[in-house]
Every structure is written in C-alpha cells, then in structure tokens.
PDB file of C-alpha atoms in Angstrom:
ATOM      1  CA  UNK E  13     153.887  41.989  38.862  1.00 53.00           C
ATOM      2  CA  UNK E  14     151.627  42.760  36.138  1.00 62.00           C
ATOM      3  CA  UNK E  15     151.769  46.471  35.690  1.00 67.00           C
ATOM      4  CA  UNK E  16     148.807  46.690  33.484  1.00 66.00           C
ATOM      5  CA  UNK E  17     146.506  45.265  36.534  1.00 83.00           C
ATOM      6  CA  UNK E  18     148.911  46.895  39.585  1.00 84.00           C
ATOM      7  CA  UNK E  19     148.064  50.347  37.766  1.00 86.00           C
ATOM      8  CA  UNK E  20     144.195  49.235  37.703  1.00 86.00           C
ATOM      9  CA  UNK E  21     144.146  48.294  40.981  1.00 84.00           C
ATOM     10  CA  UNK E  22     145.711  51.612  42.431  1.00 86.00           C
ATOM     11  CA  UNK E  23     142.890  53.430  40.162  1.00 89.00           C
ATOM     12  CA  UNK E  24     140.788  51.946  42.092  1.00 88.00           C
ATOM     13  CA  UNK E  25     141.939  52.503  45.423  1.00 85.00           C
ATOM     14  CA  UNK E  26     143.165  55.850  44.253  1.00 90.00           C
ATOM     15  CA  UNK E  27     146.522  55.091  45.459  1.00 89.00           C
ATOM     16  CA  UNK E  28     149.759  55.588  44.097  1.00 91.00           C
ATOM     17  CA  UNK E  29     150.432  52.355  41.766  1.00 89.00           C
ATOM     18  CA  UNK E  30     154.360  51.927  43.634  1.00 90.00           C
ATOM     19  CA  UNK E  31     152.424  51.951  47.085  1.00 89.00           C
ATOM     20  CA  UNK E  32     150.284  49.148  45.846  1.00 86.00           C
ATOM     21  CA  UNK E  33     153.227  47.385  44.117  1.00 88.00           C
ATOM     22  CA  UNK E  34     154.835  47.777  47.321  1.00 88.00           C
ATOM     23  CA  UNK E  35     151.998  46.202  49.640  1.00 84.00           C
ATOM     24  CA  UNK E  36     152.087  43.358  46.567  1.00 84.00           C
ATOM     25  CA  UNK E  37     155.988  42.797  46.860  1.00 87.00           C
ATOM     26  CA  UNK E  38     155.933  43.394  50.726  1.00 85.00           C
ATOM     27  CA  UNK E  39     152.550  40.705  51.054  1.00 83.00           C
ATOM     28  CA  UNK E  40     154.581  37.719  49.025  1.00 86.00           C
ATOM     29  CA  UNK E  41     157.478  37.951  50.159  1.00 89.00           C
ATOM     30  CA  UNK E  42     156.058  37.391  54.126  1.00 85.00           C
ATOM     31  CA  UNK E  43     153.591  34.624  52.527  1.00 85.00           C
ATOM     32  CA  UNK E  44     156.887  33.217  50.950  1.00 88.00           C
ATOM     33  CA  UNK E  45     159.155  33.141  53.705  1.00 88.00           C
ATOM     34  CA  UNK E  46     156.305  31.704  56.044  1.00 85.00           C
ATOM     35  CA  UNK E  47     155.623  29.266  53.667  1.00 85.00           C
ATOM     36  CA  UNK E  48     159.230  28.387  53.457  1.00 89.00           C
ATOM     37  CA  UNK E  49     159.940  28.058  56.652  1.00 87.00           C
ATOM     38  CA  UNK E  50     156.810  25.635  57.048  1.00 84.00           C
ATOM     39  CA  UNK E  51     154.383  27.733  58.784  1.00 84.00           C
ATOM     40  CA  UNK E  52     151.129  27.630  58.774  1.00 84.00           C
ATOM     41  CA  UNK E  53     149.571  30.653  57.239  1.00 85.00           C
ATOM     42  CA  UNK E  54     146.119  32.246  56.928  1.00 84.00           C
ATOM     43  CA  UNK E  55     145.828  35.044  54.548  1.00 84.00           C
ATOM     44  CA  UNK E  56     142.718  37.418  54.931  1.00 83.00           C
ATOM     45  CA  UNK E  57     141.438  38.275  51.747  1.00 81.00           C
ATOM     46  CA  UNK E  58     139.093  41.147  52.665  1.00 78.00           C
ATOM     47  CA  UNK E  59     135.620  40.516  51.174  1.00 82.00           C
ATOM     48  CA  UNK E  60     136.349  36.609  49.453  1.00 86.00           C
ATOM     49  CA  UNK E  61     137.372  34.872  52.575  1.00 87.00           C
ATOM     50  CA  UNK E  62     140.539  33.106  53.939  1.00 87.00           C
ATOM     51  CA  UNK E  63     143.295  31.362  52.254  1.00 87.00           C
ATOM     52  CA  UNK E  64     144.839  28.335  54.771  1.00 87.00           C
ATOM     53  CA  UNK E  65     147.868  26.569  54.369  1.00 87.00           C
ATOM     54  CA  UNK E  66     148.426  23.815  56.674  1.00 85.00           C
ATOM     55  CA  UNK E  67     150.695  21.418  57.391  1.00 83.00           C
ATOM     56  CA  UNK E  68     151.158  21.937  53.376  1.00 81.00           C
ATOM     57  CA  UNK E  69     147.656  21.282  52.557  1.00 86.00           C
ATOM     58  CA  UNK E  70     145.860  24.281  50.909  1.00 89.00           C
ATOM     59  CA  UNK E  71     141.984  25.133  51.710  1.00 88.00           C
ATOM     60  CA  UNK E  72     140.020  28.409  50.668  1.00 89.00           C
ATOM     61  CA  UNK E  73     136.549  29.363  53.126  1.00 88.00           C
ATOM     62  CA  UNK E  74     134.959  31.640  51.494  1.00 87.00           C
ATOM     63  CA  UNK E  75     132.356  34.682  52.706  1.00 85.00           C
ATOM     64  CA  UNK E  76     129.035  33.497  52.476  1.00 80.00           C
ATOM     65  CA  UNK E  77     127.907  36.803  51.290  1.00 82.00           C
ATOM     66  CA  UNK E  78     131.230  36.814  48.629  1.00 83.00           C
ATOM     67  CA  UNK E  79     129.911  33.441  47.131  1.00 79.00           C
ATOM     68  CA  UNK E  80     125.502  34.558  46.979  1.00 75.00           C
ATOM     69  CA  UNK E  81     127.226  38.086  44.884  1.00 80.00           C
ATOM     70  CA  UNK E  82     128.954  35.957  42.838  1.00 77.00           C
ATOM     71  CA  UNK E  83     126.707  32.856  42.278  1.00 71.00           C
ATOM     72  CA  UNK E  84     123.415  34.130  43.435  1.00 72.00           C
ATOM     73  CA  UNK E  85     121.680  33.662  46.306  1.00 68.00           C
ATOM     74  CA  UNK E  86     119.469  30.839  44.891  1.00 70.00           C
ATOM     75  CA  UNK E  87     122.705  29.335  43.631  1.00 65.00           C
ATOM     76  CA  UNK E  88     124.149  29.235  46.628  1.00 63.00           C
ATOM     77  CA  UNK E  89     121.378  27.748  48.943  1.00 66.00           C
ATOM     78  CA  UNK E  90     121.135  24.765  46.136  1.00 64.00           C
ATOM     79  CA  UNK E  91     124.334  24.250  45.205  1.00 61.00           C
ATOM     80  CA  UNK E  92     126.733  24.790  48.689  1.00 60.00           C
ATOM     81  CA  UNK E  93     123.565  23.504  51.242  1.00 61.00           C
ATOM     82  CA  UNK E  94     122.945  20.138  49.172  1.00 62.00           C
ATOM     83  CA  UNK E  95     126.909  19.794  49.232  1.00 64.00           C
ATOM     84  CA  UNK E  96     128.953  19.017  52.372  1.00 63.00           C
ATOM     85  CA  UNK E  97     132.439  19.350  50.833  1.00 63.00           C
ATOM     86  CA  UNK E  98     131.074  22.547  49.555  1.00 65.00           C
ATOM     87  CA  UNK E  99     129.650  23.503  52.811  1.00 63.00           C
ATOM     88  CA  UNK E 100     132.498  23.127  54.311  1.00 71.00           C
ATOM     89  CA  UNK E 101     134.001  25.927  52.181  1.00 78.00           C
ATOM     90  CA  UNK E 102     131.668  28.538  53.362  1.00 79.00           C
ATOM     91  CA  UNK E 103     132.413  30.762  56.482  1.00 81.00           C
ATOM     92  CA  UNK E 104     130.036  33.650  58.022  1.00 79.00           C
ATOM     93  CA  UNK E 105     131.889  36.948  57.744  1.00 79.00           C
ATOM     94  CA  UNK E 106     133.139  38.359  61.264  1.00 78.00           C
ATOM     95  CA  UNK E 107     134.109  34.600  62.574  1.00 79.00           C
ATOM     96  CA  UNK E 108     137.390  34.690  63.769  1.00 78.00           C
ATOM     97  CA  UNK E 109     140.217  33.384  61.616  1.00 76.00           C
ATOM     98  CA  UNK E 110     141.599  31.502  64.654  1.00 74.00           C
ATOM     99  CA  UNK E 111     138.388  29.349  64.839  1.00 78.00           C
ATOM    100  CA  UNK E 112     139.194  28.342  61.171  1.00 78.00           C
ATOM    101  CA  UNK E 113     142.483  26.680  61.545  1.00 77.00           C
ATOM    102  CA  UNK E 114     143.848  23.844  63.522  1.00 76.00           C
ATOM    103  CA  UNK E 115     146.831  25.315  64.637  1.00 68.00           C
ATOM    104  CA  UNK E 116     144.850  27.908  66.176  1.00 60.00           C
ATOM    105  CA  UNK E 117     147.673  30.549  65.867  1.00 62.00           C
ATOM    106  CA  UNK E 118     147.511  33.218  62.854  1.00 65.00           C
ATOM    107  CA  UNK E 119     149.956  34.421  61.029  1.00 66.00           C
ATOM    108  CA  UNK E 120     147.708  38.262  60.069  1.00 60.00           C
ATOM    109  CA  UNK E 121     149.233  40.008  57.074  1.00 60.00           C
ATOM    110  CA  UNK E 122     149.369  43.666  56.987  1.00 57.00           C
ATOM    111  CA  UNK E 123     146.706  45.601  55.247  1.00 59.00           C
ATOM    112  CA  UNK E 124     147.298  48.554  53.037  1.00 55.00           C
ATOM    113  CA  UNK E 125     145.596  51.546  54.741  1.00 56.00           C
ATOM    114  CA  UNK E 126     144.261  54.341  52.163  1.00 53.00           C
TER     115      UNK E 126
END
C-alpha cells in the first residue's frame, strides 16, 4: 500500500491511517481469495458504483449521479443516453446489487465504520 495516499485517505476520514491500512489489507485479501477460488464477486464502492466479476469477466455500473458529478449532467444525457454499451454501465443508486448480477448471490464486503 501506498502510504503517502493510505495517510491521505485516513485524513480524510479522520481515522487512524493503520485502521484504514487495515480495512485495505483486510478488503484484498477477501476480494483475492474469492477471486481465487472462482467466485463471483460484487464489490460496493460507496458513491462510484459496483465492481462485478463473473464467471471471470469484469464489468463496472456506475452511479448515475457519480458519472453527471464527474462528467456533467449535459455530458452524461449525450454521451451515456445516445450509447447502449454505455447505458448499460449506468445503475440508479439504491437498486439492489443482487438485481445486477447473474448469479444473483453477493458476496458484500465489510465497510469501515467511523
């Protein structure tokens, strides 16, 4: 881990920097020993979207709301709307995880509580 941006990321949080190295170490190595053991994982990333690995194949959904902050709203409605790959990519906030994968079972990863 990077302690430059672990110790940036606890400033932010205002946690201790070995709590949030911990949640780092104690996040991968679940992600890596579900991945090894070839299971299909969706990681929550809290305000971006969902990470899904399937069956080895690798898709990101992203918040709608994460991708109008970061692109713009006007952006978004050209670019993702016009698109369907794109469209595809784009989830409302609050739908649940299960309804995004085709397994239909998730694999929730703890989240650091402040």
């Amino acid at each position: 881990l990077d302690p430059l941006r672990t110790f940036a990321v606890a400033a932010v949080l205002g946690l201790p920097r070995c709590r949030v190295e911990g949640a780092l170490q104690a996040t991968m190595s679940l992600l890596s020993r579900c991945l090894g053991t070839g299971e299909d994982v969706a990681l929550v990333l809290r305000d971006i979207g969902v990470l899904l690995v399937e069956q080895r194949e690798v898709r990101m959904r992203f918040y709608h709301d994460f991708l109008g902050a970061v692109s713009g709203k006007e952006n978004l409605e050209k670019g993702v709307f016009k698109t369907r790959e794109l469209l595809d990519m784009v989830v409302p906030r609050g739908v649940p995880v299960a309804a995004l994968t085709s397994f239909g079972s998730v694999i929730v990863f703890p989240e650091c509580v402040r």
